[in-house]
Amino acid sequence: MNVIRTTPPRPVDVTAVFPQLAPLARPAIRLHPRPGDPSRHDSSIGGPLLWPADEPWPHCDAPHEGGGQVLARVRVEQRVRARAAAHPDGTPGVSSYTPEEQAILEQIDWDFERPDGPVPLLPVAQLYVRDVPVLRPPGQADLLQVLWCPFDHPEMYMPRTAVFWRSAAAVTDILTSPPEPFDVEHEEYVPEPCVLAPERITEYPNSLELSEELREQLGDWSRWQAADAGVDSSYAPYPESFYHSNLSVAPGWKAGGWPQWGYTDPAPRQCPACDTAMDALLTIDTFEWDSGNRSWIPYEDQAAASSTGQRHRDTQRPTAVQIGSGYKQQLYICPAAPEHPHIELMQ
């Protein structure tokens, strides 16, 4: 971890205005992924995993109807983008294919048929507890690994994920060349390799998870005025929106915290094995922020975010992942037994 990202203080201390929210505070860690070259011993998005050589690599054996994006081509384009990002002022030839990359592209059979058999999963996230202490792993585990099948699955219309917990110290013989799928449904299902800058923050529930009484209070502009909270008067017609956008749930990739809602109303999240209420584990987000929540932009990214150039797009969507039409994929685990099957929702 050699980068830092700092979320500005929230524009209002919401618990001073609504003390009822104080007991509902939850810690979350914004991961702040940025393109880089992570190793197997780093927390990362889309980076190589610390995977035991004697443990089978996970595959998906469900039917796969989509596809068409050859993974080798996607990897080549990622390397070209990484070189261009490393030379933002432009260096002649930096965005051109190398002879090796050109040879890879020339070898691709564009009329391919997908190989028969299960599809190897792709790495999505590797999080060490030392970097992301909100994780609560089972037993002696100190490492979370999340992979997914890079195809839409009919029952969910997004990649299907697999979650693994392990002890990093127990991995002494590392798998250095894991299998990869030949093709993927969308290139947006191949995360750009990213280093992380984990940052602990405090979140409060999405307003849809609050009591009707508290929601009415959040929507009462006179309550904000009486507290002299300094909220911009432009929010007077919809103060609950101010809470939603600036004070409750952070955007972007994160671990822990509260889930964001909006695509649907809050859905039951009960453990399929023991019926325990499940906790948020990981949010896989298309965007690190958007026009409605710019107060969450880290100080270090504000100059780039004000730009209209490529740097703005890269900073806003550094992993190149897209869920649905720009949504989030939320993973939940059982707090009583993290090894129980997880569930996932799109929001």
Short mmCIF file of C-alpha atoms in Angstrom, two decimals:
data_model
loop_
_atom_site.label_atom_id
_atom_site.label_comp_id
_atom_site.label_asym_id
_atom_site.label_seq_id
_atom_site.Cartn_x
_atom_site.Cartn_y
_atom_site.Cartn_z
CA MET A 1 0.00 0.00 0.00
CA ASN A 2 1.89 3.02 -1.21
CA VAL A 3 -0.99 5.33 -2.11
CA ILE A 4 -3.34 7.33 0.09
CA ARG A 5 -6.89 8.44 -0.50
CA THR A 6 -8.66 10.72 1.98
CA THR A 7 -12.43 11.20 2.07
CA PRO A 8 -13.35 14.78 3.04
CA PRO A 9 -15.24 15.16 6.34
CA ARG A 10 -19.00 14.89 5.91
CA PRO A 11 -20.59 18.30 5.39
CA VAL A 12 -22.77 17.78 8.48
CA ASP A 13 -22.43 15.76 11.69
CA VAL A 14 -25.66 13.89 11.11
CA THR A 15 -25.82 12.46 14.62
CA ALA A 16 -25.87 15.99 16.05
CA VAL A 17 -29.04 16.63 14.06
CA PHE A 18 -30.54 13.16 14.50
CA PRO A 19 -29.08 11.47 17.61
CA GLN A 20 -31.20 8.38 16.87
CA LEU A 21 -28.70 7.52 14.12
CA ALA A 22 -25.70 7.25 16.46
CA PRO A 23 -26.35 3.61 17.49
CA LEU A 24 -26.71 2.68 13.81
CA ALA A 25 -23.20 3.77 12.82
CA ARG A 26 -21.16 1.06 11.11
CA PRO A 27 -17.50 0.99 10.10
CA ALA A 28 -16.69 0.50 6.44
CA ILE A 29 -13.46 0.53 4.49
CA ARG A 30 -13.36 2.28 1.16
CA LEU A 31 -10.90 0.31 -0.95
CA HIS A 32 -10.05 3.11 -3.42
CA PRO A 33 -8.77 0.83 -6.20
CA ARG A 34 -6.41 2.44 -8.70
CA PRO A 35 -4.67 0.75 -11.67
CA GLY A 36 -1.30 -0.70 -10.71
CA ASP A 37 0.81 -3.83 -10.56
CA PRO A 38 -0.19 -5.72 -7.39
CA SER A 39 1.57 -8.91 -6.33
CA ARG A 40 0.13 -12.06 -4.77
CA HIS A 41 1.10 -10.70 -1.37
CA ASP A 42 -0.89 -7.47 -1.82
CA SER A 43 -4.54 -6.66 -1.32
CA SER A 44 -5.87 -5.91 -4.78
CA ILE A 45 -8.72 -5.81 -7.24
CA GLY A 46 -8.16 -7.97 -10.32
CA GLY A 47 -4.64 -8.91 -9.22
CA PRO A 48 -2.99 -12.32 -8.85
CA LEU A 49 -4.13 -14.48 -5.94
CA LEU A 50 -2.10 -16.20 -3.26
CA TRP A 51 -3.49 -19.60 -4.24
CA PRO A 52 -2.11 -22.97 -3.09
CA ALA A 53 -0.62 -25.05 -5.89
CA ASP A 54 -2.28 -28.20 -4.53
CA GLU A 55 -5.79 -26.71 -4.35
CA PRO A 56 -8.00 -27.02 -7.45
CA TRP A 57 -8.79 -23.75 -9.15
CA PRO A 58 -12.55 -23.02 -9.01
CA HIS A 59 -14.65 -23.40 -12.15
CA CYS A 60 -18.27 -22.67 -13.07
CA ASP A 61 -20.17 -25.60 -14.57
CA ALA A 62 -23.39 -23.70 -15.37
CA PRO A 63 -24.45 -23.26 -19.03
CA HIS A 64 -22.93 -20.19 -20.69
CA GLU A 65 -24.77 -18.75 -23.66
CA GLY A 66 -23.06 -15.39 -24.07
CA GLY A 67 -19.44 -14.57 -24.71
CA GLY A 68 -17.55 -13.24 -27.67
CA GLN A 69 -14.81 -11.25 -25.95
CA VAL A 70 -11.58 -13.23 -26.15
CA LEU A 71 -9.77 -12.84 -22.85
CA ALA A 72 -6.33 -12.61 -24.50
CA ARG A 73 -7.49 -9.54 -26.43
CA VAL A 74 -8.96 -7.95 -23.30
CA ARG A 75 -5.63 -8.48 -21.48
CA VAL A 76 -3.72 -6.83 -24.32
CA GLU A 77 -6.01 -3.79 -24.25
CA GLN A 78 -5.58 -3.55 -20.47
CA ARG A 79 -1.79 -3.41 -20.85
CA VAL A 80 -2.06 -0.69 -23.49
CA ARG A 81 -4.33 1.37 -21.22
CA ALA A 82 -1.94 0.87 -18.29
CA ARG A 83 0.97 2.23 -20.34
CA ALA A 84 -1.06 5.23 -21.46
CA ALA A 85 -2.13 5.93 -17.85
CA ALA A 86 1.50 5.85 -16.75
CA HIS A 87 2.29 8.59 -19.30
CA PRO A 88 -0.66 11.01 -18.96
CA ASP A 89 1.13 13.73 -20.92
CA GLY A 90 1.51 11.42 -23.88
CA THR A 91 4.64 9.66 -25.07
CA PRO A 92 4.98 8.75 -28.76
CA GLY A 93 4.12 5.10 -29.31
CA VAL A 94 3.00 4.42 -25.74
CA SER A 95 -0.52 3.53 -26.89
CA SER A 96 0.68 1.32 -29.73
CA TYR A 97 0.81 -2.47 -29.57
CA THR A 98 4.17 -4.04 -28.86
CA PRO A 99 5.34 -6.75 -31.30
CA GLU A 100 4.38 -9.37 -28.70
CA GLU A 101 0.90 -7.88 -28.30
CA GLN A 102 0.43 -7.63 -32.04
CA ALA A 103 1.36 -11.30 -32.37
CA ILE A 104 -1.24 -12.24 -29.74
CA LEU A 105 -3.96 -10.35 -31.58
CA GLU A 106 -3.00 -11.92 -34.91
CA GLN A 107 -3.29 -15.40 -33.43
CA ILE A 108 -6.85 -14.93 -32.22
CA ASP A 109 -9.44 -16.87 -34.18
CA TRP A 110 -12.39 -14.50 -34.29
CA ASP A 111 -14.68 -17.34 -35.43
CA PHE A 112 -13.88 -19.36 -32.33
CA GLU A 113 -16.10 -21.84 -30.56
CA ARG A 114 -15.88 -21.83 -26.79
CA PRO A 115 -14.05 -24.88 -25.45
CA ASP A 116 -16.32 -27.46 -23.87
CA GLY A 117 -16.36 -27.92 -20.13
CA PRO A 118 -16.52 -25.78 -16.98
CA VAL A 119 -15.29 -22.17 -17.14
CA PRO A 120 -12.33 -21.16 -14.91
CA LEU A 121 -13.18 -18.26 -12.61
CA LEU A 122 -11.41 -14.90 -12.72
CA PRO A 123 -9.91 -13.12 -9.67
CA VAL A 124 -11.99 -10.15 -8.53
CA ALA A 125 -10.64 -9.18 -5.10
CA GLN A 126 -7.95 -10.25 -2.66
CA LEU A 127 -8.16 -8.59 0.76
CA TYR A 128 -5.76 -9.16 3.64
CA VAL A 129 -7.26 -8.55 7.08
CA ARG A 130 -4.18 -6.46 7.96
CA ASP A 131 -5.32 -3.95 5.30
CA VAL A 132 -9.08 -4.37 5.71
CA PRO A 133 -9.69 -5.00 9.43
CA VAL A 134 -13.50 -4.79 9.18
CA LEU A 135 -13.36 -8.33 7.78
CA ARG A 136 -14.32 -11.02 10.28
CA PRO A 137 -12.87 -14.26 8.89
CA PRO A 138 -13.50 -17.71 10.32
CA GLY A 139 -10.90 -19.41 12.51
CA GLN A 140 -7.28 -18.45 11.79
CA ALA A 141 -7.98 -17.08 8.31
CA ASP A 142 -6.53 -13.67 7.47
CA LEU A 143 -7.19 -13.48 3.74
CA LEU A 144 -10.38 -13.11 1.69
CA GLN A 145 -10.40 -14.06 -1.98
CA VAL A 146 -13.34 -13.39 -4.30
CA LEU A 147 -13.55 -14.78 -7.84
CA TRP A 148 -16.32 -14.79 -10.39
CA CYS A 149 -17.53 -16.43 -13.55
CA PRO A 150 -17.28 -13.69 -16.23
CA PHE A 151 -20.68 -14.45 -17.74
CA ASP A 152 -24.19 -13.29 -16.95
CA HIS A 153 -26.25 -15.93 -15.20
CA PRO A 154 -29.98 -15.95 -15.96
CA GLU A 155 -31.14 -15.88 -12.36
CA MET A 156 -29.08 -12.78 -11.51
CA TYR A 157 -27.92 -11.06 -14.76
CA MET A 158 -24.43 -10.50 -13.41
CA PRO A 159 -21.35 -12.64 -12.74
CA ARG A 160 -21.68 -15.40 -10.17
CA THR A 161 -19.11 -15.06 -7.39
CA ALA A 162 -17.18 -17.53 -5.24
CA VAL A 163 -15.75 -16.60 -1.80
CA PHE A 164 -12.73 -18.20 -0.15
CA TRP A 165 -11.13 -17.60 3.26
CA ARG A 166 -7.61 -18.81 4.00
CA SER A 167 -4.52 -18.31 6.13
CA ALA A 168 -1.83 -16.61 4.07
CA ALA A 169 0.96 -18.24 6.11
CA ALA A 170 -0.34 -21.70 5.18
CA VAL A 171 0.25 -21.06 1.46
CA THR A 172 3.86 -22.10 0.94
CA ASP A 173 3.67 -23.54 -2.59
CA ILE A 174 1.93 -20.96 -4.80
CA LEU A 175 0.00 -21.60 -8.01
CA THR A 176 1.76 -19.29 -10.46
CA SER A 177 -0.21 -19.98 -13.66
CA PRO A 178 -3.89 -20.47 -12.82
CA PRO A 179 -6.27 -21.46 -15.62
CA GLU A 180 -8.26 -18.73 -17.32
CA PRO A 181 -11.42 -18.72 -19.43
CA PHE A 182 -10.96 -18.48 -23.18
CA ASP A 183 -13.60 -15.79 -23.49
CA VAL A 184 -15.87 -13.59 -21.34
CA GLU A 185 -19.37 -12.18 -21.71
CA HIS A 186 -18.21 -8.55 -21.54
CA GLU A 187 -14.78 -7.01 -21.21
CA GLU A 188 -16.25 -5.10 -18.23
CA TYR A 189 -16.18 -8.44 -16.38
CA VAL A 190 -12.37 -8.46 -16.45
CA PRO A 191 -11.20 -6.13 -13.65
CA GLU A 192 -8.17 -3.98 -14.36
CA PRO A 193 -5.38 -4.97 -11.94
CA CYS A 194 -5.60 -2.38 -9.16
CA VAL A 195 -3.68 -1.58 -5.99
CA LEU A 196 -5.70 -0.37 -3.02
CA ALA A 197 -5.60 2.52 -0.57
CA PRO A 198 -7.92 1.26 2.19
CA GLU A 199 -9.56 3.98 4.28
CA ARG A 200 -11.82 3.49 7.29
CA ILE A 201 -15.01 5.57 7.36
CA THR A 202 -18.32 5.56 9.24
CA GLU A 203 -21.63 4.94 7.52
CA TYR A 204 -25.29 5.19 8.43
CA PRO A 205 -28.23 3.27 6.94
CA ASN A 206 -29.80 4.09 3.63
CA SER A 207 -33.01 5.95 4.44
CA LEU A 208 -35.05 3.02 3.10
CA GLU A 209 -33.84 0.96 6.07
CA LEU A 210 -34.90 3.53 8.67
CA SER A 211 -38.17 3.68 10.58
CA GLU A 212 -41.00 5.62 9.03
CA GLU A 213 -40.79 8.13 11.90
CA LEU A 214 -37.10 8.82 11.35
CA ARG A 215 -37.57 9.09 7.60
CA GLU A 216 -40.25 11.72 8.16
CA GLN A 217 -37.82 13.64 10.36
CA LEU A 218 -35.09 13.44 7.73
CA GLY A 219 -37.54 14.89 5.23
CA ASP A 220 -38.50 17.78 7.54
CA TRP A 221 -36.46 20.80 6.44
CA SER A 222 -37.29 22.63 9.67
CA ARG A 223 -35.37 20.00 11.64
CA TRP A 224 -32.23 20.75 9.65
CA GLN A 225 -32.78 24.49 10.04
CA ALA A 226 -33.37 24.24 13.80
CA ALA A 227 -30.10 22.34 14.19
CA ASP A 228 -28.27 25.08 12.29
CA ALA A 229 -26.55 22.34 10.31
CA GLY A 230 -25.52 24.64 7.50
CA VAL A 231 -27.15 22.56 4.77
CA ASP A 232 -27.36 24.33 1.42
CA SER A 233 -30.86 25.75 1.02
CA SER A 234 -31.09 24.17 -2.43
CA TYR A 235 -31.87 20.93 -0.58
CA ALA A 236 -34.90 22.45 1.16
CA PRO A 237 -37.41 20.66 -1.12
CA TYR A 238 -35.75 17.27 -0.55
CA PRO A 239 -33.55 17.16 2.56
CA GLU A 240 -33.76 13.34 2.67
CA SER A 241 -31.85 13.38 -0.62
CA PHE A 242 -29.06 15.33 1.07
CA TYR A 243 -28.80 12.61 3.70
CA HIS A 244 -28.83 9.87 1.05
CA SER A 245 -26.15 11.46 -1.14
CA ASN A 246 -23.78 12.90 1.46
CA LEU A 247 -24.24 11.41 4.92
CA SER A 248 -25.25 7.76 4.78
CA VAL A 249 -23.57 5.23 2.48
CA ALA A 250 -20.31 5.84 0.60
CA PRO A 251 -20.11 5.05 -3.11
CA GLY A 252 -17.44 2.88 -4.70
CA TRP A 253 -15.77 -0.42 -3.88
CA LYS A 254 -15.83 -1.08 -0.14
CA ALA A 255 -15.83 -3.72 2.56
CA GLY A 256 -18.37 -3.79 5.37
CA GLY A 257 -20.61 -0.86 6.15
CA TRP A 258 -24.23 -0.49 5.12
CA PRO A 259 -25.67 -1.57 1.76
CA GLN A 260 -26.97 0.96 -0.74
CA TRP A 261 -30.49 0.57 -2.10
CA GLY A 262 -32.41 2.18 -4.90
CA TYR A 263 -32.56 -0.35 -7.74
CA THR A 264 -34.88 -2.25 -5.39
CA ASP A 265 -36.20 -1.73 -1.88
CA PRO A 266 -34.26 -3.46 0.91
CA ALA A 267 -34.44 -7.24 0.50
CA PRO A 268 -34.19 -9.90 3.23
CA ARG A 269 -30.60 -11.09 3.68
CA GLN A 270 -30.85 -14.30 5.70
CA CYS A 271 -28.18 -17.00 5.76
CA PRO A 272 -29.37 -19.91 3.61
CA ALA A 273 -27.71 -22.34 6.04
CA CYS A 274 -28.83 -21.06 9.47
CA ASP A 275 -31.25 -18.17 8.81
CA THR A 276 -29.03 -15.61 10.60
CA ALA A 277 -29.31 -12.03 9.36
CA MET A 278 -26.35 -11.51 7.04
CA ASP A 279 -23.80 -8.67 7.03
CA ALA A 280 -22.41 -6.72 4.10
CA LEU A 281 -19.08 -8.20 3.02
CA LEU A 282 -18.05 -6.51 -0.23
CA THR A 283 -19.56 -3.94 -2.58
CA ILE A 284 -18.40 -4.19 -6.19
CA ASP A 285 -19.31 -0.84 -7.70
CA THR A 286 -19.27 0.42 -11.27
CA PHE A 287 -18.38 3.97 -10.24
CA GLU A 288 -16.35 5.45 -7.40
CA TRP A 289 -18.71 8.44 -7.45
CA ASP A 290 -21.20 10.15 -9.70
CA SER A 291 -22.75 13.60 -10.11
CA GLY A 292 -25.04 13.04 -7.13
CA ASN A 293 -22.40 12.16 -4.54
CA ARG A 294 -19.34 14.20 -5.39
CA SER A 295 -18.76 15.13 -1.75
CA TRP A 296 -17.25 11.65 -1.37
CA ILE A 297 -14.46 12.30 -3.92
CA PRO A 298 -11.11 11.92 -2.10
CA TYR A 299 -8.99 15.04 -1.82
CA GLU A 300 -6.28 13.38 -3.91
CA ASP A 301 -8.67 12.83 -6.85
CA GLN A 302 -10.49 16.14 -6.93
CA ALA A 303 -8.26 17.74 -9.55
CA ALA A 304 -8.63 14.77 -11.89
CA ALA A 305 -12.38 14.62 -11.19
CA SER A 306 -12.72 18.22 -12.33
CA SER A 307 -11.09 17.38 -15.64
CA THR A 308 -13.07 16.48 -18.73
CA GLY A 309 -10.27 14.28 -20.07
CA GLN A 310 -9.52 10.59 -19.89
CA ARG A 311 -8.04 10.92 -16.40
CA HIS A 312 -11.48 11.80 -15.04
CA ARG A 313 -13.06 8.67 -16.54
CA ASP A 314 -10.21 6.47 -15.31
CA THR A 315 -10.46 7.84 -11.77
CA GLN A 316 -14.23 7.54 -11.62
CA ARG A 317 -14.17 3.94 -12.91
CA PRO A 318 -10.64 2.66 -12.21
CA THR A 319 -11.40 -1.07 -12.25
CA ALA A 320 -13.23 -0.85 -15.62
CA VAL A 321 -15.88 -3.14 -14.11
CA GLN A 322 -19.51 -2.47 -14.96
CA ILE A 323 -22.41 -4.19 -13.23
CA GLY A 324 -25.62 -4.07 -15.25
CA SER A 325 -26.22 -0.55 -16.51
CA GLY A 326 -23.93 0.96 -13.90
CA TYR A 327 -25.07 -0.68 -10.68
CA LYS A 328 -23.44 -2.42 -7.71
CA GLN A 329 -22.98 -6.09 -6.89
CA GLN A 330 -23.29 -6.59 -3.13
CA LEU A 331 -21.99 -9.68 -1.34
CA TYR A 332 -23.26 -10.71 2.11
CA ILE A 333 -21.94 -13.26 4.61
CA CYS A 334 -23.21 -14.94 7.76
CA PRO A 335 -21.70 -13.28 10.87
CA ALA A 336 -22.29 -16.45 12.91
CA ALA A 337 -20.36 -18.63 10.45
CA PRO A 338 -18.54 -16.78 7.63
CA GLU A 339 -17.85 -20.11 5.95
CA HIS A 340 -21.58 -20.54 5.25
CA PRO A 341 -22.69 -19.84 1.66
CA HIS A 342 -22.80 -16.15 0.81
CA ILE A 343 -25.54 -14.36 -1.11
CA GLU A 344 -25.33 -11.55 -3.66
CA LEU A 345 -27.66 -8.83 -4.87
CA MET A 346 -27.59 -6.17 -7.59
CA GLN A 347 -28.33 -2.58 -6.58
#
